[in-house]
């Protein structure tokens, strides 16, 4: 695991624990004390999500055989953040209900309906934001995998090029060896002819010596 990933993981744990502690505190405190706590929870949750995005980027720089376990860990962390977001949403909904119905005798039904619609729209926007964030994570992961594939292809191309150069060098060595063998063969043939000529001269000399003795 890289040192940078460990640093991000530590920062994430701190932000997550801060959010959990503030959620527990907000659930115990009254409405008058809860507003600041809810804002602090939102800030801690957003910070945790940003750290998760940084962790995803760091994972892309790791070797492919190490990413699976780290991606699983990040997904687990994201599930914990989602659980906190759900609790935060419940607290926000409760706060909105208190604002809506705390003075129920002065609010009319139409205003309450509009408020509920706004809450529904806010929830839809939150879900859309989460989907966009997940799509960005998948895109980054896909981009990283594509980059590794390209690097592997480049390495394979270099290996093929080196192998081809080696084969060309070997072919040159073979050609030179064949030429050397041909030259040696020609020299052997020439040496045979020279040997035969020497033998023939010796035989002729022997006959001449014998002929001179008997004449």
mmCIF file of C-alpha atoms in Angstrom:
data_model
loop_
_atom_site.group_PDB
_atom_site.id
_atom_site.type_symbol
_atom_site.label_atom_id
_atom_site.label_comp_id
_atom_site.label_asym_id
_atom_site.label_seq_id
_atom_site.Cartn_x
_atom_site.Cartn_y
_atom_site.Cartn_z
ATOM 1 C CA UNK A 1 0.000 0.000 0.000
ATOM 2 C CA UNK A 2 1.359 3.424 -0.906
ATOM 3 C CA UNK A 3 2.114 5.989 1.779
ATOM 4 C CA UNK A 4 -0.235 8.466 0.097
ATOM 5 C CA UNK A 5 -3.117 5.967 0.190
ATOM 6 C CA UNK A 6 -2.472 5.350 3.892
ATOM 7 C CA UNK A 7 -2.571 9.098 4.505
ATOM 8 C CA UNK A 8 -5.881 9.405 2.638
ATOM 9 C CA UNK A 9 -7.251 6.438 4.580
ATOM 10 C CA UNK A 10 -6.320 8.033 7.910
ATOM 11 C CA UNK A 11 -7.885 11.361 6.879
ATOM 12 C CA UNK A 12 -11.028 9.519 5.771
ATOM 13 C CA UNK A 13 -11.352 7.690 9.091
ATOM 14 C CA UNK A 14 -11.025 10.975 10.980
ATOM 15 C CA UNK A 15 -13.686 12.661 8.822
ATOM 16 C CA UNK A 16 -15.999 9.642 9.097
ATOM 17 C CA UNK A 17 -15.665 9.422 12.875
ATOM 18 C CA UNK A 18 -16.276 13.157 13.163
ATOM 19 C CA UNK A 19 -19.472 12.825 11.112
ATOM 20 C CA UNK A 20 -20.667 9.842 13.190
ATOM 21 C CA UNK A 21 -19.994 11.668 16.460
ATOM 22 C CA UNK A 22 -21.850 14.784 15.316
ATOM 23 C CA UNK A 23 -24.788 12.702 14.085
ATOM 24 C CA UNK A 24 -25.060 11.065 17.510
ATOM 25 C CA UNK A 25 -24.833 14.488 19.157
ATOM 26 C CA UNK A 26 -27.471 15.974 16.835
ATOM 27 C CA UNK A 27 -29.855 13.113 17.581
ATOM 28 C CA UNK A 28 -29.625 13.913 21.295
ATOM 29 C CA UNK A 29 -29.770 17.715 21.162
ATOM 30 C CA UNK A 30 -32.866 19.799 20.750
ATOM 31 C CA UNK A 31 -33.785 21.654 17.577
ATOM 32 C CA UNK A 32 -32.259 24.914 18.768
ATOM 33 C CA UNK A 33 -28.844 23.268 19.111
ATOM 34 C CA UNK A 34 -29.032 21.096 16.015
ATOM 35 C CA UNK A 35 -28.639 23.515 13.093
ATOM 36 C CA UNK A 36 -24.888 24.070 13.496
ATOM 37 C CA UNK A 37 -24.351 20.356 14.077
ATOM 38 C CA UNK A 38 -26.154 19.483 10.823
ATOM 39 C CA UNK A 39 -23.951 21.885 8.882
ATOM 40 C CA UNK A 40 -20.855 20.344 10.487
ATOM 41 C CA UNK A 41 -22.095 16.852 9.550
ATOM 42 C CA UNK A 42 -22.609 17.934 5.942
ATOM 43 C CA UNK A 43 -19.098 19.379 5.853
ATOM 44 C CA UNK A 44 -17.524 16.216 7.340
ATOM 45 C CA UNK A 45 -19.494 13.997 4.945
ATOM 46 C CA UNK A 46 -18.463 16.043 1.901
ATOM 47 C CA UNK A 47 -14.853 15.928 3.091
ATOM 48 C CA UNK A 48 -15.039 12.126 3.420
ATOM 49 C CA UNK A 49 -16.405 11.837 -0.135
ATOM 50 C CA UNK A 50 -13.631 14.046 -1.498
ATOM 51 C CA UNK A 51 -11.034 11.880 0.244
ATOM 52 C CA UNK A 52 -12.635 8.767 -1.287
ATOM 53 C CA UNK A 53 -12.270 10.342 -4.732
ATOM 54 C CA UNK A 54 -8.575 10.964 -4.014
ATOM 55 C CA UNK A 55 -8.202 7.350 -2.864
ATOM 56 C CA UNK A 56 -9.761 6.185 -6.138
ATOM 57 C CA UNK A 57 -7.253 8.252 -8.096
ATOM 58 C CA UNK A 58 -4.387 6.787 -6.060
ATOM 59 C CA UNK A 59 -5.650 3.247 -6.736
ATOM 60 C CA UNK A 60 -5.424 3.876 -10.492
ATOM 61 C CA UNK A 61 -1.653 4.358 -10.150
ATOM 62 C CA UNK A 62 -1.226 0.975 -8.426
ATOM 63 C CA UNK A 63 -0.406 -2.298 -10.254
ATOM 64 C CA UNK A 64 -3.494 -4.011 -11.666
ATOM 65 C CA UNK A 65 -3.101 -7.069 -9.408
ATOM 66 C CA UNK A 66 -3.404 -4.881 -6.281
ATOM 67 C CA UNK A 67 -6.444 -2.829 -7.255
ATOM 68 C CA UNK A 68 -9.173 -5.370 -6.525
ATOM 69 C CA UNK A 69 -8.662 -5.427 -2.748
ATOM 70 C CA UNK A 70 -8.276 -1.639 -2.549
ATOM 71 C CA UNK A 71 -11.398 -1.049 -4.661
ATOM 72 C CA UNK A 72 -13.325 -3.353 -2.314
ATOM 73 C CA UNK A 73 -12.066 -1.364 0.671
ATOM 74 C CA UNK A 74 -13.104 1.940 -0.940
ATOM 75 C CA UNK A 75 -16.566 0.526 -1.723
ATOM 76 C CA UNK A 76 -16.919 -0.459 1.940
ATOM 77 C CA UNK A 77 -15.918 3.049 2.997
ATOM 78 C CA UNK A 78 -18.411 4.519 0.539
ATOM 79 C CA UNK A 79 -21.172 2.358 2.037
ATOM 80 C CA UNK A 80 -20.329 3.762 5.468
ATOM 81 C CA UNK A 81 -20.542 7.300 4.099
ATOM 82 C CA UNK A 82 -23.878 6.457 2.459
ATOM 83 C CA UNK A 83 -25.172 5.225 5.827
ATOM 84 C CA UNK A 84 -24.133 8.536 7.404
ATOM 85 C CA UNK A 85 -25.781 10.439 4.555
ATOM 86 C CA UNK A 86 -29.005 8.538 5.178
ATOM 87 C CA UNK A 87 -28.922 9.459 8.864
ATOM 88 C CA UNK A 88 -28.151 13.056 7.909
ATOM 89 C CA UNK A 89 -31.118 13.072 5.526
ATOM 90 C CA UNK A 90 -33.371 11.812 8.311
ATOM 91 C CA UNK A 91 -32.158 14.602 10.587
ATOM 92 C CA UNK A 92 -32.689 17.178 7.831
ATOM 93 C CA UNK A 93 -36.171 15.840 7.164
ATOM 94 C CA UNK A 94 -36.964 16.030 10.864
ATOM 95 C CA UNK A 95 -35.670 19.596 10.999
ATOM 96 C CA UNK A 96 -37.791 20.507 7.978
ATOM 97 C CA UNK A 97 -40.848 18.923 9.568
ATOM 98 C CA UNK A 98 -40.289 20.929 12.706
ATOM 99 C CA UNK A 99 -39.980 24.095 10.649
ATOM 100 C CA UNK A 100 -43.093 23.177 8.683
ATOM 101 C CA UNK A 101 -45.321 22.093 11.517
ATOM 102 C CA UNK A 102 -43.853 24.025 14.461
ATOM 103 C CA UNK A 103 -46.252 26.840 13.586
ATOM 104 C CA UNK A 104 -48.916 24.667 11.993
ATOM 105 C CA UNK A 105 -51.675 27.060 12.854
ATOM 106 C CA UNK A 106 -50.191 29.765 10.641
ATOM 107 C CA UNK A 107 -48.991 27.608 7.748
ATOM 108 C CA UNK A 108 -51.528 26.623 5.142
ATOM 109 C CA UNK A 109 -51.737 23.302 3.278
ATOM 110 C CA UNK A 110 -50.388 24.719 0.000
ATOM 111 C CA UNK A 111 -47.148 25.902 1.620
ATOM 112 C CA UNK A 112 -46.695 22.493 3.226
ATOM 113 C CA UNK A 113 -47.124 20.790 -0.153
ATOM 114 C CA UNK A 114 -44.565 23.106 -1.743
ATOM 115 C CA UNK A 115 -42.131 22.379 1.065
ATOM 116 C CA UNK A 116 -42.524 18.640 0.582
ATOM 117 C CA UNK A 117 -41.951 19.073 -3.144
ATOM 118 C CA UNK A 118 -38.749 20.971 -2.434
ATOM 119 C CA UNK A 119 -37.589 18.175 -0.153
ATOM 120 C CA UNK A 120 -38.361 15.615 -2.842
ATOM 121 C CA UNK A 121 -36.444 17.636 -5.428
ATOM 122 C CA UNK A 122 -33.497 17.907 -3.052
ATOM 123 C CA UNK A 123 -33.464 14.137 -2.559
ATOM 124 C CA UNK A 124 -33.572 13.622 -6.335
ATOM 125 C CA UNK A 125 -30.652 15.996 -6.819
ATOM 126 C CA UNK A 126 -28.699 14.171 -4.138
ATOM 127 C CA UNK A 127 -29.293 10.816 -5.837
ATOM 128 C CA UNK A 128 -28.269 12.296 -9.186
ATOM 129 C CA UNK A 129 -25.096 13.713 -7.653
ATOM 130 C CA UNK A 130 -24.240 10.310 -6.217
ATOM 131 C CA UNK A 131 -24.780 8.656 -9.597
ATOM 132 C CA UNK A 132 -22.553 11.224 -11.287
ATOM 133 C CA UNK A 133 -19.855 10.645 -8.690
ATOM 134 C CA UNK A 134 -20.089 6.885 -9.187
ATOM 135 C CA UNK A 135 -19.941 7.326 -12.974
ATOM 136 C CA UNK A 136 -16.829 9.455 -12.571
ATOM 137 C CA UNK A 137 -15.231 6.768 -10.412
ATOM 138 C CA UNK A 138 -16.019 4.065 -12.988
ATOM 139 C CA UNK A 139 -14.692 6.280 -15.792
ATOM 140 C CA UNK A 140 -11.441 6.874 -13.905
ATOM 141 C CA UNK A 141 -11.083 3.177 -13.195
ATOM 142 C CA UNK A 142 -11.771 2.310 -16.844
ATOM 143 C CA UNK A 143 -9.273 4.929 -17.979
ATOM 144 C CA UNK A 144 -6.645 3.455 -15.680
ATOM 145 C CA UNK A 145 -7.292 -0.068 -16.983
ATOM 146 C CA UNK A 146 -7.109 1.199 -20.569
ATOM 147 C CA UNK A 147 -3.797 2.899 -19.821
ATOM 148 C CA UNK A 148 -2.372 -0.325 -18.391
ATOM 149 C CA UNK A 149 -3.531 -2.266 -21.446
ATOM 150 C CA UNK A 150 -1.815 0.254 -23.722
ATOM 151 C CA UNK A 151 1.366 -0.029 -21.676
ATOM 152 C CA UNK A 152 1.208 -3.823 -21.916
ATOM 153 C CA UNK A 153 0.708 -3.606 -25.682
ATOM 154 C CA UNK A 154 3.684 -1.253 -25.997
ATOM 155 C CA UNK A 155 5.827 -3.648 -23.977
ATOM 156 C CA UNK A 156 4.727 -6.579 -26.137
ATOM 157 C CA UNK A 157 5.481 -4.604 -29.290
ATOM 158 C CA UNK A 158 8.973 -3.865 -27.984
ATOM 159 C CA UNK A 159 9.474 -7.549 -27.217
ATOM 160 C CA UNK A 160 8.363 -8.501 -30.739
ATOM 161 C CA UNK A 161 10.668 -5.866 -32.232
ATOM 162 C CA UNK A 162 13.590 -7.131 -30.165
ATOM 163 C CA UNK A 163 12.824 -10.716 -31.159
ATOM 164 C CA UNK A 164 12.704 -9.713 -34.826
ATOM 165 C CA UNK A 165 16.050 -7.927 -34.519
ATOM 166 C CA UNK A 166 17.500 -11.003 -32.832
ATOM 167 C CA UNK A 167 16.222 -13.203 -35.672
ATOM 168 C CA UNK A 168 17.740 -10.852 -38.249
ATOM 169 C CA UNK A 169 21.076 -10.971 -36.434
ATOM 170 C CA UNK A 170 20.901 -14.757 -36.255
ATOM 171 C CA UNK A 171 20.082 -14.883 -39.974
ATOM 172 C CA UNK A 172 23.176 -12.793 -40.713
ATOM 173 C CA UNK A 173 25.297 -15.118 -38.598
ATOM 174 C CA UNK A 174 23.893 -18.122 -40.465
ATOM 175 C CA UNK A 175 24.659 -16.512 -43.842
ATOM 176 C CA UNK A 176 28.237 -15.817 -42.796
ATOM 177 C CA UNK A 177 28.596 -19.364 -41.459
ATOM 178 C CA UNK A 178 27.335 -20.790 -44.754
ATOM 179 C CA UNK A 179 29.789 -18.639 -46.687
ATOM 180 C CA UNK A 180 32.631 -19.783 -44.407
ATOM 181 C CA UNK A 181 31.669 -23.432 -44.924
ATOM 182 C CA UNK A 182 31.584 -22.943 -48.699
ATOM 183 C CA UNK A 183 35.039 -21.351 -48.606
ATOM 184 C CA UNK A 184 36.388 -24.211 -46.502
ATOM 185 C CA UNK A 185 34.830 -26.720 -48.903
ATOM 186 C CA UNK A 186 36.501 -25.058 -51.885
ATOM 187 C CA UNK A 187 39.816 -25.070 -50.045
ATOM 188 C CA UNK A 188 39.427 -28.767 -49.255
ATOM 189 C CA UNK A 189 38.794 -29.520 -52.922
ATOM 190 C CA UNK A 190 41.840 -27.466 -53.915
ATOM 191 C CA UNK A 191 43.952 -29.253 -51.309
ATOM 192 C CA UNK A 192 42.806 -32.611 -52.694
ATOM 193 C CA UNK A 193 43.854 -31.636 -56.211
ATOM 194 C CA UNK A 194 47.227 -30.446 -54.928
ATOM 195 C CA UNK A 195 47.685 -33.738 -53.033
ATOM 196 C CA UNK A 196 46.777 -35.759 -56.130
ATOM 197 C CA UNK A 197 49.218 -33.708 -58.224
ATOM 198 C CA UNK A 198 52.040 -34.277 -55.731
ATOM 199 C CA UNK A 199 51.320 -38.007 -55.675
ATOM 200 C CA UNK A 200 51.312 -38.107 -59.478
ATOM 201 C CA UNK A 201 54.654 -36.269 -59.647
ATOM 202 C CA UNK A 202 56.147 -38.688 -57.113
ATOM 203 C CA UNK A 203 54.930 -41.680 -59.107
ATOM 204 C CA UNK A 204 56.422 -40.239 -62.305
ATOM 205 C CA UNK A 205 59.744 -39.604 -60.545
ATOM 206 C CA UNK A 206 59.775 -43.167 -59.228
ATOM 207 C CA UNK A 207 59.202 -44.528 -62.725
ATOM 208 C CA UNK A 208 61.949 -42.310 -64.113
ATOM 209 C CA UNK A 209 64.402 -43.478 -61.430
ATOM 210 C CA UNK A 210 63.551 -47.107 -62.111
ATOM 211 C CA UNK A 211 63.835 -46.606 -65.831
ATOM 212 C CA UNK A 212 67.280 -45.006 -65.490
ATOM 213 C CA UNK A 213 68.524 -47.984 -63.431
ATOM 214 C CA UNK A 214 67.471 -50.601 -65.980
ATOM 215 C CA UNK A 215 68.636 -48.707 -69.023
#
